Amino acid sequence: MNERTSGHLSEEAVMRWQMGDAADAERAHVAMCAECEAQAKPLEDALSWFGAAARQWGEERAGLAEEWREAKAAAVEEWRASKSAAARSWRSMVAVWATVSVALLLIFGIGLPRWKAHRAAIEAQVQQQQQQQQQQKQELARDNALLDEVDQDVSQVVPEAMEPLSWNTANSGTVSSTGGKAARQ
Ligand SMILES: [Zn+2]
């Protein structure tokens, strides 16, 4: 189907269809395509109803037909204008809504979480610093404790090491004194 592959009817083609001026291919497409029919049919129905009514009312058919044709063209033009105006206002409403939602998204979607994240990061940093300080304090305390321990060990070790020395000197003193005594004796 050539009409199907060539896509849906353009706005102009829909208008031509509504006016009854559509080409055979366009007519065939509308007959097949529910989407295009839905787009074109409502006005076509209204127009044909008015047309039928006008034809019924008209006694001078030719003159009325011409008048009707002009009226129909004007109606189509008006309908098209109102449709595009509606589309425009719909578009501008969407644009406003999109802008507002983008703003809201920026504020609540990105700004707030980012601010929260920023605050959390700062808090984490502060906490980390505090932890580091505490760690440093703990390390310092541990170092001090180790130093104290070493100091205690050293102060314990030194007398122990010096004990035999002092004992020796005391002993040698006695030895020498006894030796002296012995030598004297
Ligand atoms: Zn279509």
Short mmCIF file of C-alpha atoms and ligand atoms in Angstrom, two decimals:
data_model
loop_
_atom_site.label_atom_id
_atom_site.label_comp_id
_atom_site.label_asym_id
_atom_site.label_seq_id
_atom_site.Cartn_x
_atom_site.Cartn_y
_atom_site.Cartn_z
CA MET A 1 0.00 0.00 0.00
CA ASN A 2 1.66 3.15 -1.21
CA GLU A 3 -0.47 5.47 0.92
CA ARG A 4 0.44 3.63 4.07
CA THR A 5 4.16 3.66 3.42
CA SER A 6 4.06 7.35 2.54
CA GLY A 7 2.79 8.05 6.07
CA HIS A 8 -0.18 9.90 7.51
CA LEU A 9 -1.94 12.77 5.82
CA SER A 10 -0.51 16.23 6.24
CA GLU A 11 -2.65 18.94 7.78
CA GLU A 12 -3.32 20.27 4.31
CA ALA A 13 -4.32 16.83 3.09
CA VAL A 14 -6.66 16.41 6.06
CA MET A 15 -8.17 19.77 5.22
CA ARG A 16 -8.57 18.76 1.58
CA TRP A 17 -10.24 15.57 2.72
CA GLN A 18 -12.60 17.53 4.96
CA MET A 19 -13.38 19.84 2.06
CA GLY A 20 -14.05 16.85 -0.14
CA ASP A 21 -11.09 17.70 -2.37
CA ALA A 22 -8.83 14.85 -1.34
CA ALA A 23 -6.96 12.83 -3.93
CA ASP A 24 -7.89 9.17 -4.36
CA ALA A 25 -4.73 8.09 -2.53
CA GLU A 26 -5.55 10.39 0.40
CA ARG A 27 -9.13 9.18 0.46
CA ALA A 28 -7.90 5.59 0.43
CA HIS A 29 -5.51 6.33 3.27
CA VAL A 30 -8.22 7.87 5.47
CA ALA A 31 -10.42 4.87 4.72
CA MET A 32 -7.66 2.62 6.01
CA CYS A 33 -6.10 4.74 8.72
CA ALA A 34 -8.04 5.14 11.94
CA GLU A 35 -5.67 7.83 13.13
CA CYS A 36 -6.17 10.09 10.14
CA GLU A 37 -9.86 9.37 10.11
CA ALA A 38 -10.12 10.35 13.77
CA GLN A 39 -8.28 13.55 12.93
CA ALA A 40 -10.40 14.41 9.92
CA LYS A 41 -13.76 12.83 10.65
CA PRO A 42 -15.24 15.06 13.38
CA LEU A 43 -15.18 18.21 11.26
CA GLU A 44 -16.13 16.23 8.16
CA ASP A 45 -19.17 14.89 10.00
CA ALA A 46 -20.11 18.35 11.23
CA LEU A 47 -19.56 19.83 7.81
CA SER A 48 -21.52 17.14 6.04
CA TRP A 49 -24.33 17.51 8.56
CA PHE A 50 -24.40 21.25 8.04
CA GLY A 51 -23.98 20.67 4.33
CA ALA A 52 -26.90 18.30 4.26
CA ALA A 53 -28.94 20.75 6.32
CA ALA A 54 -27.95 23.60 4.04
CA ARG A 55 -28.80 21.59 0.97
CA GLN A 56 -32.17 20.77 2.44
CA TRP A 57 -32.85 24.36 3.33
CA GLY A 58 -31.53 25.75 0.09
CA GLU A 59 -33.96 26.37 -2.69
CA GLU A 60 -31.45 28.02 -4.95
CA ARG A 61 -29.04 25.15 -4.86
CA ALA A 62 -26.26 26.53 -6.99
CA GLY A 63 -26.00 29.87 -5.17
CA LEU A 64 -26.24 28.23 -1.80
CA ALA A 65 -23.71 25.59 -2.74
CA GLU A 66 -21.24 28.31 -3.63
CA GLU A 67 -22.01 30.15 -0.41
CA TRP A 68 -21.70 26.91 1.49
CA ARG A 69 -18.40 26.21 -0.13
CA GLU A 70 -17.06 29.57 1.01
CA ALA A 71 -18.55 29.11 4.46
CA LYS A 72 -17.06 25.65 4.64
CA ALA A 73 -13.61 26.96 3.65
CA ALA A 74 -13.91 29.69 6.28
CA ALA A 75 -15.06 27.16 8.88
CA VAL A 76 -12.16 24.87 8.06
CA GLU A 77 -9.76 27.80 8.23
CA GLU A 78 -11.25 28.92 11.54
CA TRP A 79 -11.20 25.42 12.93
CA ARG A 80 -7.62 25.05 11.83
CA ALA A 81 -6.68 28.40 13.39
CA SER A 82 -8.41 27.58 16.64
CA LYS A 83 -6.78 24.19 16.61
CA SER A 84 -3.33 25.67 16.12
CA ALA A 85 -4.12 28.34 18.72
CA ALA A 86 -5.20 25.61 21.09
CA ALA A 87 -2.05 23.74 20.22
CA ARG A 88 -0.07 26.92 20.79
CA SER A 89 -1.66 27.58 24.16
CA TRP A 90 -1.29 23.94 25.02
CA ARG A 91 2.33 24.15 23.99
CA SER A 92 2.87 27.33 26.00
CA MET A 93 1.15 25.73 28.98
CA VAL A 94 3.40 22.72 28.59
CA ALA A 95 6.36 25.06 28.26
CA VAL A 96 5.37 26.92 31.44
CA TRP A 97 4.74 23.67 33.23
CA ALA A 98 8.01 22.27 31.96
CA THR A 99 9.85 25.38 33.10
CA VAL A 100 8.22 25.22 36.52
CA SER A 101 8.86 21.52 36.85
CA VAL A 102 12.44 21.96 35.72
CA ALA A 103 12.83 24.68 38.34
CA LEU A 104 11.25 22.43 40.96
CA LEU A 105 13.40 19.55 39.78
CA LEU A 106 16.48 21.74 40.01
CA ILE A 107 15.53 22.88 43.49
CA PHE A 108 14.27 19.62 44.92
CA GLY A 109 15.82 17.10 42.56
CA ILE A 110 19.34 18.43 42.39
CA GLY A 111 19.72 21.48 44.60
CA LEU A 112 18.37 20.04 47.80
CA PRO A 113 20.06 16.64 47.59
CA ARG A 114 23.25 18.37 46.52
CA TRP A 115 22.98 20.78 49.41
CA LYS A 116 22.20 17.89 51.73
CA ALA A 117 25.09 15.94 50.26
CA HIS A 118 27.29 18.99 50.65
CA ARG A 119 26.20 19.39 54.26
CA ALA A 120 26.62 15.67 54.86
CA ALA A 121 30.07 15.85 53.31
CA ILE A 122 30.99 18.77 55.56
CA GLU A 123 29.58 16.96 58.58
CA ALA A 124 31.45 13.82 57.57
CA GLN A 125 34.59 15.87 57.16
CA VAL A 126 34.14 17.45 60.57
CA GLN A 127 33.41 14.05 62.05
CA GLN A 128 36.43 12.62 60.30
CA GLN A 129 38.55 15.45 61.60
CA GLN A 130 37.18 14.86 65.07
CA GLN A 131 37.84 11.16 64.67
CA GLN A 132 41.31 11.92 63.40
CA GLN A 133 41.89 14.24 66.30
CA GLN A 134 40.57 11.61 68.65
CA GLN A 135 42.73 9.05 66.90
CA GLN A 136 45.68 11.36 67.18
CA LYS A 137 44.87 11.87 70.84
CA GLN A 138 44.55 8.13 71.27
CA GLU A 139 47.78 7.61 69.42
CA LEU A 140 49.40 10.28 71.52
CA ALA A 141 48.02 8.66 74.66
CA ARG A 142 49.22 5.31 73.43
CA ASP A 143 52.61 6.78 72.66
CA ASN A 144 52.70 8.37 76.07
CA ALA A 145 51.66 5.10 77.65
CA LEU A 146 54.35 3.29 75.66
CA LEU A 147 56.87 5.92 76.66
CA ASP A 148 55.82 5.58 80.27
CA GLU A 149 56.12 1.83 79.97
CA VAL A 150 59.55 2.12 78.40
CA ASP A 151 60.48 4.65 81.03
CA GLN A 152 59.30 2.30 83.74
CA ASP A 153 61.08 -0.64 82.12
CA VAL A 154 64.21 1.40 81.78
CA SER A 155 64.02 2.61 85.35
CA GLN A 156 63.35 -0.95 86.40
CA VAL A 157 66.06 -2.40 84.17
CA VAL A 158 68.76 0.07 85.08
CA PRO A 159 68.78 -0.67 88.82
CA GLU A 160 68.65 -4.38 88.05
CA ALA A 161 71.62 -4.02 85.74
CA MET A 162 73.36 -1.83 88.22
CA GLU A 163 72.55 -4.16 91.11
CA PRO A 164 75.24 -6.73 90.34
CA LEU A 165 77.59 -3.91 89.59
CA SER A 166 76.89 -2.36 92.89
CA TRP A 167 76.96 -5.82 94.45
CA ASN A 168 80.25 -6.52 92.68
CA THR A 169 81.74 -3.26 93.79
CA ALA A 170 80.44 -3.92 97.25
CA ASN A 171 81.67 -7.50 96.97
CA SER A 172 84.98 -6.55 95.49
CA GLY A 173 85.21 -4.04 98.23
CA THR A 174 84.73 -6.75 100.75
CA VAL A 175 86.94 -9.03 98.70
CA SER A 176 89.58 -6.43 98.47
CA SER A 177 89.03 -5.58 102.03
CA THR A 178 89.20 -9.24 102.95
CA GLY A 179 92.06 -9.62 100.52
CA GLY A 180 93.60 -6.66 102.11
CA LYS A 181 92.86 -8.22 105.36
CA ALA A 182 94.29 -11.48 104.09
CA ALA A 183 97.27 -9.72 102.69
CA ARG A 184 97.59 -7.94 105.92
CA GLN A 185 97.17 -11.14 107.79
ZN ZN B 1 -2.90 7.98 8.62
#
